[in-house]
GROMACS .gro file of C-alpha atoms in nm:
model
  428
    1MET     CA    1 -10.052   2.579  -3.983
    2LYS     CA    2 -10.424   2.504  -3.994
    3LYS     CA    3 -10.481   2.648  -3.644
    4LEU     CA    4 -10.297   2.968  -3.752
    5PHE     CA    5 -10.510   2.996  -4.058
    6TYR     CA    6 -10.840   2.959  -3.862
    7LEU     CA    7 -10.714   3.217  -3.605
    8SER     CA    8 -10.627   3.454  -3.864
    9LEU     CA    9 -10.983   3.423  -4.018
   10ILE     CA   10 -11.134   3.494  -3.673
   11THR     CA   11 -10.911   3.784  -3.612
   12LEU     CA   12 -11.006   3.939  -3.950
   13GLY     CA   13 -11.365   3.883  -3.878
   14LEU     CA   14 -11.353   4.046  -3.522
   15MET     CA   15 -11.152   4.355  -3.671
   16SER     CA   16 -11.427   4.386  -3.938
   17CYS     CA   17 -11.701   4.369  -3.676
   18ALA     CA   18 -11.529   4.627  -3.463
   19GLN     CA   19 -11.506   4.883  -3.750
   20LYS     CA   20 -11.875   4.843  -3.819
   21GLN     CA   21 -11.987   4.850  -3.467
   22GLN     CA   22 -12.280   5.082  -3.389
   23PHE     CA   23 -12.375   5.178  -3.028
   24PRO     CA   24 -12.738   5.242  -2.893
   25ASP     CA   25 -12.861   5.583  -2.798
   26ALA     CA   26 -13.001   5.462  -2.466
   27ALA     CA   27 -12.931   5.201  -2.211
   28PHE     CA   28 -13.068   4.856  -2.222
   29PRO     CA   29 -13.425   4.854  -2.086
   30LEU     CA   30 -13.520   4.710  -1.760
   31LYS     CA   31 -13.804   4.497  -1.901
   32VAL     CA   32 -13.774   4.231  -2.177
   33ALA     CA   33 -14.099   4.350  -2.341
   34ASP     CA   34 -13.951   4.697  -2.386
   35VAL     CA   35 -13.645   4.579  -2.580
   36ASP     CA   36 -13.638   4.661  -2.955
   37PRO     CA   37 -13.481   4.349  -3.131
   38ASN     CA   38 -13.334   4.584  -3.391
   39ARG     CA   39 -13.139   4.800  -3.147
   40PRO     CA   40 -12.752   4.763  -3.151
   41MET     CA   41 -12.659   4.490  -2.906
   42SER     CA   42 -12.366   4.287  -2.798
   43SER     CA   43 -12.319   3.951  -2.966
   44ALA     CA   44 -12.448   3.777  -2.660
   45MET     CA   45 -12.767   3.973  -2.631
   46LYS     CA   46 -12.823   3.963  -2.993
   47ARG     CA   47 -12.821   3.575  -2.991
   48ALA     CA   48 -13.065   3.594  -2.698
   49PHE     CA   49 -13.321   3.776  -2.915
   50GLN     CA   50 -13.251   3.662  -3.273
   51HIS     CA   51 -13.099   3.306  -3.244
   52TYR     CA   52 -13.305   3.137  -2.976
   53GLU     CA   53 -13.684   3.113  -2.961
   54ALA     CA   54 -13.709   3.343  -2.658
   55PRO     CA   55 -13.441   3.519  -2.447
   56ARG     CA   56 -13.586   3.361  -2.124
   57LEU     CA   57 -13.597   2.984  -2.039
   58LEU     CA   58 -13.946   3.007  -1.912
   59ASP     CA   59 -14.066   3.129  -2.256
   60ASN     CA   60 -13.865   2.882  -2.465
   61GLU     CA   61 -14.084   2.601  -2.583
   62LEU     CA   62 -13.769   2.408  -2.676
   63TYR     CA   63 -13.600   2.405  -2.329
   64THR     CA   64 -13.686   2.167  -2.060
   65ASN     CA   65 -13.560   1.973  -1.764
   66PHE     CA   66 -13.582   1.600  -1.760
   67LYS     CA   67 -13.728   1.395  -1.474
   68TYR     CA   68 -13.679   1.023  -1.427
   69THR     CA   69 -13.899   0.744  -1.301
   70GLU     CA   70 -13.817   0.365  -1.230
   71LEU     CA   71 -14.028   0.132  -1.444
   72LYS     CA   72 -14.227  -0.162  -1.318
   73GLY     CA   73 -14.256  -0.493  -1.495
   74PHE     CA   74 -13.907  -0.569  -1.611
   75ASP     CA   75 -13.695  -0.841  -1.448
   76TYR     CA   76 -13.319  -0.813  -1.464
   77ASN     CA   77 -13.221  -1.140  -1.286
   78ASN     CA   78 -13.120  -0.968  -0.963
   79GLY     CA   79 -12.885  -0.742  -1.154
   80ASP     CA   80 -12.624  -1.015  -1.239
   81GLY     CA   81 -12.562  -0.884  -1.598
   82THR     CA   82 -12.722  -1.168  -1.772
   83ILE     CA   83 -13.033  -0.970  -1.887
   84SER     CA   84 -13.019  -0.648  -2.050
   85ARG     CA   85 -13.264  -0.406  -2.221
   86ARG     CA   86 -13.151  -0.092  -2.407
   87ASP     CA   87 -13.198   0.134  -2.699
   88PRO     CA   88 -13.578   0.177  -2.683
   89SER     CA   89 -13.758   0.281  -3.006
   90LYS     CA   90 -14.015   0.555  -3.040
   91ILE     CA   91 -14.331   0.463  -2.849
   92ILE     CA   92 -14.663   0.440  -3.030
   93PHE     CA   93 -15.014   0.410  -2.908
   94GLU     CA   94 -15.209   0.128  -3.066
   95ASN     CA   95 -15.505  -0.094  -2.952
   96GLY     CA   96 -15.554   0.108  -2.637
   97GLN     CA   97 -15.204   0.075  -2.514
   98TYR     CA   98 -14.843   0.189  -2.567
   99TYR     CA   99 -14.585  -0.020  -2.754
  100VAL     CA  100 -14.201   0.000  -2.735
  101TRP     CA  101 -13.942  -0.210  -2.896
  102TYR     CA  102 -13.585  -0.245  -2.772
  103THR     CA  103 -13.256  -0.442  -2.777
  104HIS     CA  104 -13.290  -0.744  -2.543
  105ARG     CA  105 -12.998  -0.967  -2.447
  106GLU     CA  106 -13.025  -1.275  -2.230
  107THR     CA  107 -12.710  -1.471  -2.210
  108PRO     CA  108 -12.532  -1.710  -1.949
  109LEU     CA  109 -12.277  -1.448  -1.854
  110PRO     CA  110 -12.255  -1.076  -1.885
  111PRO     CA  111 -12.036  -0.930  -2.180
  112GLN     CA  112 -11.694  -1.087  -2.189
  113GLY     CA  113 -11.519  -0.878  -2.444
  114LYS     CA  114 -11.442  -0.952  -2.798
  115GLY     CA  115 -11.151  -1.191  -2.726
  116ASN     CA  116 -11.363  -1.418  -2.496
  117ALA     CA  117 -11.691  -1.405  -2.704
  118ASN     CA  118 -11.827  -1.714  -2.864
  119ASP     CA  119 -12.169  -1.857  -2.985
  120THR     CA  120 -12.321  -1.815  -2.638
  121LEU     CA  121 -12.116  -1.554  -2.462
  122PRO     CA  122 -12.148  -1.189  -2.576
  123SER     CA  123 -11.873  -0.947  -2.657
  124THR     CA  124 -12.069  -0.643  -2.558
  125ASP     CA  125 -12.394  -0.548  -2.398
  126TRP     CA  126 -12.574  -0.545  -2.743
  127ASP     CA  127 -12.414  -0.865  -2.886
  128LEU     CA  128 -12.624  -1.189  -2.922
  129ALA     CA  129 -12.930  -0.978  -2.887
  130GLU     CA  130 -13.272  -0.974  -3.038
  131ILE     CA  131 -13.554  -0.706  -3.082
  132TRP     CA  132 -13.811  -0.746  -2.806
  133TYR     CA  133 -14.122  -0.550  -2.726
  134ALA     CA  134 -14.346  -0.453  -2.434
  135THR     CA  135 -14.681  -0.283  -2.380
  136SER     CA  136 -14.825  -0.055  -2.127
  137LYS     CA  137 -15.154   0.119  -2.022
  138ASP     CA  138 -14.977   0.410  -1.849
  139GLY     CA  139 -14.622   0.433  -1.952
  140PHE     CA  140 -14.494   0.338  -1.609
  141THR     CA  141 -14.581  -0.036  -1.573
  142TRP     CA  142 -14.491  -0.254  -1.866
  143GLU     CA  143 -14.566  -0.593  -1.970
  144GLU     CA  144 -14.297  -0.772  -2.179
  145GLN     CA  145 -14.460  -0.953  -2.473
  146GLY     CA  146 -14.144  -1.132  -2.607
  147VAL     CA  147 -13.927  -1.134  -2.921
  148ALA     CA  148 -14.040  -0.925  -3.219
  149VAL     CA  149 -13.733  -0.974  -3.447
  150THR     CA  150 -13.512  -1.266  -3.372
  151ARG     CA  151 -13.166  -1.335  -3.519
  152PRO     CA  152 -13.192  -1.509  -3.868
  153PRO     CA  153 -12.997  -1.812  -3.951
  154LYS     CA  154 -12.629  -1.775  -4.054
  155PRO     CA  155 -12.512  -1.609  -4.296
  156LYS     CA  156 -12.823  -1.379  -4.322
  157PRO     CA  157 -12.764  -1.017  -4.201
  158GLY     CA  158 -12.809  -1.006  -3.829
  159TRP     CA  159 -12.737  -1.371  -3.756
  160ARG     CA  160 -12.499  -1.258  -3.476
  161SER     CA  161 -12.713  -0.992  -3.324
  162VAL     CA  162 -13.008  -0.747  -3.412
  163ALA     CA  163 -13.013  -0.436  -3.210
  164THR     CA  164 -13.121  -0.063  -3.178
  165ALA     CA  165 -13.460  -0.063  -3.347
  166ASP     CA  166 -13.677   0.217  -3.427
  167ILE     CA  167 -14.055   0.194  -3.548
  168LEU     CA  168 -14.232   0.358  -3.839
  169LYS     CA  169 -14.607   0.344  -3.913
  170PHE     CA  170 -14.681   0.431  -4.276
  171LYS     CA  171 -15.003   0.360  -4.466
  172GLY     CA  172 -15.140   0.092  -4.240
  173LYS     CA  173 -14.819  -0.109  -4.208
  174TYR     CA  174 -14.546  -0.115  -3.932
  175TYR     CA  175 -14.174  -0.120  -4.016
  176LEU     CA  176 -13.877  -0.190  -3.773
  177TYR     CA  177 -13.545  -0.045  -3.871
  178TYR     CA  178 -13.241  -0.199  -3.689
  179GLN     CA  179 -12.885  -0.280  -3.699
  180ALA     CA  180 -12.775  -0.638  -3.829
  181PHE     CA  181 -12.445  -0.750  -3.686
  182ASN     CA  182 -12.266  -1.045  -3.873
  183ALA     CA  183 -11.980  -1.059  -3.619
  184PRO     CA  184 -11.938  -0.998  -3.245
  185SER     CA  185 -11.950  -0.625  -3.168
  186GLY     CA  186 -11.591  -0.488  -3.159
  187THR     CA  187 -11.479  -0.704  -3.437
  188TYR     CA  188 -11.233  -0.523  -3.676
  189ASP     CA  189 -11.310  -0.510  -4.049
  190GLU     CA  190 -10.996  -0.492  -4.245
  191ALA     CA  191 -11.173  -0.389  -4.570
  192LYS     CA  192 -11.320  -0.074  -4.405
  193ASP     CA  193 -11.057  -0.019  -4.148
  194ALA     CA  194 -11.318   0.004  -3.888
  195TYR     CA  195 -11.517  -0.176  -3.613
  196ASP     CA  196 -11.890  -0.268  -3.583
  197ILE     CA  197 -11.986  -0.296  -3.943
  198CYS     CA  198 -12.372  -0.355  -3.925
  199PRO     CA  199 -12.594  -0.249  -4.208
  200VAL     CA  200 -12.946  -0.120  -4.146
  201ALA     CA  201 -13.205  -0.400  -4.180
  202LEU     CA  202 -13.576  -0.383  -4.203
  203SER     CA  203 -13.881  -0.605  -4.100
  204VAL     CA  204 -14.252  -0.532  -4.172
  205ALA     CA  205 -14.581  -0.640  -4.018
  206VAL     CA  206 -14.946  -0.554  -4.049
  207SER     CA  207 -14.990  -0.527  -3.666
  208PRO     CA  208 -14.768  -0.388  -3.392
  209ASP     CA  209 -14.793  -0.747  -3.243
  210GLY     CA  210 -14.625  -0.895  -3.562
  211PRO     CA  211 -14.550  -1.133  -3.700
  212TRP     CA  212 -14.247  -0.946  -3.854
  213THR     CA  213 -14.116  -1.042  -4.190
  214PRO     CA  214 -13.760  -0.940  -4.272
  215VAL     CA  215 -13.704  -0.753  -4.606
  216ASN     CA  216 -13.355  -0.915  -4.641
  217LYS     CA  217 -13.170  -0.630  -4.800
  218VAL     CA  218 -12.955  -0.340  -4.683
  219VAL     CA  219 -13.186  -0.041  -4.650
  220ILE     CA  220 -12.930   0.243  -4.620
  221PRO     CA  221 -12.630   0.177  -4.827
  222PHE     CA  222 -12.291   0.283  -4.695
  223GLY     CA  223 -12.105   0.568  -4.861
  224GLU     CA  224 -11.832   0.525  -5.106
  225SER     CA  225 -11.480   0.475  -5.000
  226ASN     CA  226 -11.347   0.798  -4.830
  227GLU     CA  227 -11.687   0.932  -4.777
  228TRP     CA  228 -11.807   1.034  -4.424
  229ASP     CA  229 -12.051   0.739  -4.389
  230TRP     CA  230 -11.847   0.477  -4.563
  231ARG     CA  231 -11.757   0.280  -4.242
  232VAL     CA  232 -12.064   0.278  -4.024
  233ILE     CA  233 -12.444   0.359  -4.035
  234HIS     CA  234 -12.598   0.333  -3.705
  235ASP     CA  235 -12.919   0.424  -3.501
  236PRO     CA  236 -13.176   0.449  -3.797
  237MET     CA  237 -13.452   0.702  -3.685
  238PRO     CA  238 -13.747   0.730  -3.939
  239LEU     CA  239 -14.021   1.010  -3.936
  240VAL     CA  240 -14.282   1.116  -4.193
  241HIS     CA  241 -14.252   1.452  -4.370
  242ASP     CA  242 -14.417   1.576  -4.694
  243GLY     CA  243 -14.552   1.220  -4.751
  244LYS     CA  244 -14.200   1.080  -4.757
  245ILE     CA  245 -13.982   0.875  -4.509
  246TYR     CA  246 -13.707   1.105  -4.348
  247LEU     CA  247 -13.469   0.860  -4.199
  248TYR     CA  248 -13.193   1.015  -3.982
  249TYR     CA  249 -12.886   0.805  -3.898
  250LYS     CA  250 -12.551   0.827  -3.729
  251SER     CA  251 -12.217   0.776  -3.869
  252GLY     CA  252 -11.854   0.854  -3.748
  253MET     CA  253 -11.557   1.009  -3.924
  254ASP     CA  254 -11.177   0.973  -3.830
  255GLN     CA  255 -11.243   0.638  -3.652
  256ARG     CA  256 -10.887   0.524  -3.682
  257ASP     CA  257 -10.718   0.837  -3.541
  258ALA     CA  258 -10.496   0.779  -3.224
  259ASN     CA  259 -10.689   0.656  -2.938
  260ARG     CA  260 -10.991   0.597  -3.171
  261LYS     CA  261 -11.092   0.964  -3.145
  262HIS     CA  262 -11.389   0.996  -3.379
  263TRP     CA  263 -11.649   1.248  -3.469
  264ASP     CA  264 -12.010   1.139  -3.455
  265CYS     CA  265 -12.247   1.317  -3.689
  266TRP     CA  266 -12.597   1.257  -3.831
  267GLY     CA  267 -12.700   1.230  -4.188
  268LEU     CA  268 -13.054   1.223  -4.351
  269ALA     CA  269 -13.174   0.986  -4.625
  270ILE     CA  270 -13.526   1.024  -4.786
  271ALA     CA  271 -13.741   0.768  -4.960
  272GLU     CA  272 -14.098   0.750  -5.107
  273HIS     CA  273 -14.153   0.413  -4.962
  274PRO     CA  274 -14.021   0.269  -4.627
  275GLU     CA  275 -13.826  -0.013  -4.816
  276GLY     CA  276 -13.649   0.265  -5.024
  277PRO     CA  277 -13.463   0.335  -5.232
  278PHE     CA  278 -13.328   0.592  -4.994
  279LYS     CA  279 -13.147   0.909  -5.138
  280LYS     CA  280 -12.890   1.073  -4.905
  281HIS     CA  281 -12.956   1.444  -4.857
  282PRO     CA  282 -12.659   1.633  -5.023
  283LEU     CA  283 -12.598   1.832  -4.714
  284SER     CA  284 -12.549   1.536  -4.508
  285PRO     CA  285 -12.423   1.542  -4.233
  286VAL     CA  286 -12.698   1.765  -4.099
  287MET     CA  287 -12.588   1.758  -3.733
  288ASN     CA  288 -12.242   1.774  -3.605
  289SER     CA  289 -12.276   1.625  -3.258
  290GLY     CA  290 -12.457   1.360  -3.071
  291HIS     CA  291 -12.363   0.999  -3.009
  292GLU     CA  292 -12.727   0.944  -2.907
  293THR     CA  293 -12.978   1.177  -3.057
  294MET     CA  294 -13.362   1.182  -3.054
  295LEU     CA  295 -13.579   1.347  -3.323
  296PHE     CA  296 -13.945   1.448  -3.321
  297PRO     CA  297 -14.169   1.678  -3.554
  298PHE     CA  298 -14.228   2.019  -3.391
  299ARG     CA  299 -14.441   2.285  -3.541
  300GLU     CA  300 -14.361   2.273  -3.910
  301GLY     CA  301 -14.010   2.142  -3.859
  302VAL     CA  302 -13.814   1.884  -3.658
  303ALA     CA  303 -13.648   1.898  -3.324
  304ALA     CA  304 -13.358   1.706  -3.199
  305ILE     CA  305 -13.242   1.633  -2.838
  306VAL     CA  306 -12.864   1.591  -2.893
  307GLY     CA  307 -12.699   1.395  -2.605
  308THR     CA  308 -12.338   1.288  -2.543
  309ASP     CA  309 -12.040   1.366  -2.768
  310GLY     CA  310 -11.962   1.653  -3.003
  311ILE     CA  311 -11.922   2.034  -2.972
  312GLU     CA  312 -12.290   2.080  -2.942
  313HIS     CA  313 -12.384   1.804  -2.700
  314ASN     CA  314 -12.647   1.867  -2.427
  315THR     CA  315 -12.847   2.083  -2.668
  316ILE     CA  316 -13.196   2.086  -2.813
  317GLN     CA  317 -13.177   2.187  -3.175
  318TYR     CA  318 -13.441   2.276  -3.438
  319ALA     CA  319 -13.455   2.261  -3.819
  320GLU     CA  320 -13.749   2.431  -3.972
  321ASP     CA  321 -13.677   2.288  -4.311
  322TRP     CA  322 -13.588   1.941  -4.158
  323VAL     CA  323 -13.212   1.979  -4.267
  324ASN     CA  324 -13.051   2.293  -4.129
  325PHE     CA  325 -13.033   2.239  -3.748
  326GLU     CA  326 -12.978   2.545  -3.505
  327ILE     CA  327 -12.932   2.531  -3.134
  328ALA     CA  328 -13.255   2.621  -2.960
  329SER     CA  329 -13.143   2.560  -2.605
  330VAL     CA  330 -12.882   2.422  -2.382
  331THR     CA  331 -12.980   2.183  -2.096
  332GLN     CA  332 -12.863   1.906  -1.866
  333LEU     CA  333 -12.946   1.552  -1.754
  334LEU     CA  334 -13.043   1.457  -2.099
  335PRO     CA  335 -13.193   1.101  -2.157
  336THR     CA  336 -12.956   0.859  -2.300
  337ALA     CA  337 -13.058   0.683  -2.630
  338GLY     CA  338 -13.417   0.778  -2.566
  339GLY     CA  339 -13.731   0.655  -2.741
  340LEU     CA  340 -13.983   0.934  -2.762
  341PHE     CA  341 -14.375   0.922  -2.737
  342SER     CA  342 -14.417   1.155  -3.043
  343PRO     CA  343 -14.781   1.153  -3.143
  344ASP     CA  344 -14.694   1.343  -3.466
  345ALA     CA  345 -14.402   1.129  -3.575
  346PHE     CA  346 -14.608   0.969  -3.855
  347THR     CA  347 -14.903   1.215  -3.902
  348ASP     CA  348 -14.719   1.459  -4.132
  349SER     CA  349 -14.861   1.747  -3.930
  350LYS     CA  350 -14.769   2.096  -4.021
  351ASN     CA  351 -14.808   2.208  -3.662
  352ALA     CA  352 -14.686   1.926  -3.450
  353ASP     CA  353 -14.727   1.955  -3.076
  354GLY     CA  354 -14.400   1.800  -2.955
  355ILE     CA  355 -14.327   1.550  -2.680
  356THR     CA  356 -14.369   1.523  -2.292
  357TRP     CA  357 -14.222   1.184  -2.218
  358GLY     CA  358 -14.035   0.873  -2.333
  359LEU     CA  359 -13.800   0.594  -2.229
  360SER     CA  360 -13.421   0.588  -2.213
  361HIS     CA  361 -13.162   0.342  -2.109
  362PHE     CA  362 -12.898   0.346  -1.822
  363ILE     CA  363 -12.589   0.154  -1.937
  364ASN     CA  364 -12.417   0.128  -1.596
  365ALA     CA  365 -12.707  -0.053  -1.414
  366GLY     CA  366 -12.469  -0.327  -1.310
  367GLY     CA  367 -12.242  -0.086  -1.118
  368ASN     CA  368 -11.923  -0.226  -1.266
  369TRP     CA  369 -11.805  -0.384  -1.597
  370LYS     CA  370 -11.807  -0.742  -1.457
  371LYS     CA  371 -12.191  -0.719  -1.431
  372GLN     CA  372 -12.242  -0.488  -1.733
  373TYR     CA  373 -12.600  -0.457  -1.835
  374SER     CA  374 -12.848  -0.186  -1.923
  375LYS     CA  375 -13.205  -0.107  -1.797
  376LEU     CA  376 -13.496   0.104  -1.917
  377GLY     CA  377 -13.641   0.400  -1.731
  378ARG     CA  378 -13.895   0.670  -1.801
  379PHE     CA  379 -13.823   1.039  -1.849
  380ASP     CA  380 -14.068   1.339  -1.852
  381CYS     CA  381 -14.015   1.670  -1.992
  382ASP     CA  382 -14.199   1.972  -2.145
  383LEU     CA  383 -14.114   2.014  -2.516
  384SER     CA  384 -14.472   2.056  -2.605
  385GLN     CA  385 -14.678   2.358  -2.736
  386SER     CA  386 -14.988   2.242  -2.543
  387VAL     CA  387 -14.821   2.176  -2.201
  388HIS     CA  388 -14.685   2.462  -1.987
  389ASP     CA  389 -14.503   2.335  -1.686
  390PRO     CA  390 -14.288   2.599  -1.525
  391THR     CA  391 -14.108   2.344  -1.300
  392MET     CA  392 -13.980   2.185  -1.611
  393LYS     CA  393 -13.819   2.518  -1.718
  394ARG     CA  394 -13.580   2.571  -1.433
  395SER     CA  395 -13.206   2.608  -1.480
  396ASN     CA  396 -13.069   2.557  -1.133
  397VAL     CA  397 -13.108   2.169  -1.109
  398LEU     CA  398 -12.930   2.088  -0.776
  399MET     CA  399 -12.763   1.757  -0.736
  400PRO     CA  400 -12.633   1.586  -0.424
  401ASN     CA  401 -12.287   1.690  -0.308
  402ASP     CA  402 -12.172   1.319  -0.299
  403LEU     CA  403 -12.244   1.282  -0.675
  404TYR     CA  404 -11.973   1.557  -0.748
  405PHE     CA  405 -11.719   1.413  -0.502
  406LYS     CA  406 -11.770   1.056  -0.631
  407TYR     CA  407 -11.616   1.158  -0.965
  408GLY     CA  408 -11.293   1.291  -0.818
  409LEU     CA  409 -10.937   1.307  -0.944
  410THR     CA  410 -10.750   0.990  -1.047
  411LYS     CA  411 -10.419   0.887  -0.874
  412LYS     CA  412 -10.234   1.000  -1.191
  413GLN     CA  413 -10.398   1.335  -1.176
  414ARG     CA  414 -10.316   1.379  -0.810
  415GLU     CA  415  -9.955   1.289  -0.877
  416ARG     CA  416  -9.934   1.547  -1.146
  417ILE     CA  417 -10.070   1.818  -0.933
  418GLU     CA  418  -9.830   1.721  -0.650
  419LYS     CA  419  -9.542   1.741  -0.886
  420GLU     CA  420  -9.659   2.090  -1.012
  421ASN     CA  421  -9.686   2.207  -0.650
  422SER     CA  422  -9.341   2.086  -0.557
  423GLN     CA  423  -9.192   2.246  -0.870
  424ARG     CA  424  -9.345   2.587  -0.781
  425ALA     CA  425  -9.210   2.556  -0.430
  426LEU     CA  426  -8.854   2.503  -0.571
  427ASN     CA  427  -8.898   2.796  -0.818
  428GLN     CA  428  -9.020   3.048  -0.564
   0.00000   0.00000   0.00000
């Protein structure tokens, strides 16, 4: 019934548009510069001129390719799955060098699954983890400095694992927001009818080198029962706008549907002080897609690289008012759970330049689930007003043929196709 209702609305809308359709007096011009944006156009061409920043990719400041480079300086114990680094924070430049924080796991064995986890064996790649940090002079070669935020004693939040940190610099102090796990990841919480209940925690320091002092309170409260963010709040991502802390976070709806099909969306909470109290924006969720999303100030607004999951995945979006996001471009090979070097993340600039690089993680570094671990890599791009790199604006990124054939049909899919072919032959 719902589907019929929505189709009826669409049909009525199309009929209404058809009745009001106006046609141009002349053919569409050859040169883009000669196009009158107000002339009658098809829906597709109207979007090109009115919805996106520019009709050509080459002119769109919020379109880019992404190029990747292996990092130097990190050891992964010969890839046996016992050491993992993932979910890098934003990158900041302090004391003549770059700093990044990330989830670090070092365990006797790779992840064993929830049923086999114990005090020393992890359930998942981010279980039994701590927040570590590294520094670099050039962004390619890194020196690991060690732990920044360790797991506190039981039963304080995060005693099982602390993970997925992001950094904020505000009025001379540094703040790390992260997820605090009190049970092995994958543990079912009967009260919330959900998995991975991990509140957002916070630690503060007067230097990026620490020491970090935990605030020991839940920073972003869960929603009330039956609200969209009641079950989980993940991936805190703070920025500074209008003198306030704008903290974007992920939550998921419909988590207990069949096959755990859920809908990842992003909310916004705003506070005068890094420790809160945070007030959730009444229009939250403010983004309808993105299991992993990266945000950065751009011009007077905020841009978002929207990665996997959702109807608008693989897009770069923009919200001039920091709330109402629109698609600015569609691209490919996006970084996963990236931490951006965003020089204007905390400057409160009214004309932010954008970004050109960052770090992301690769979760299949082990090659199979028996040696599951993640590693960090660098990506470069052109999402900057001051950089103009045409090679980053191409649309025909060609991948090796073997990559396509590697992800072929499963045995079950081949059997279905063979059955369909046999049935057609019988019916002919």
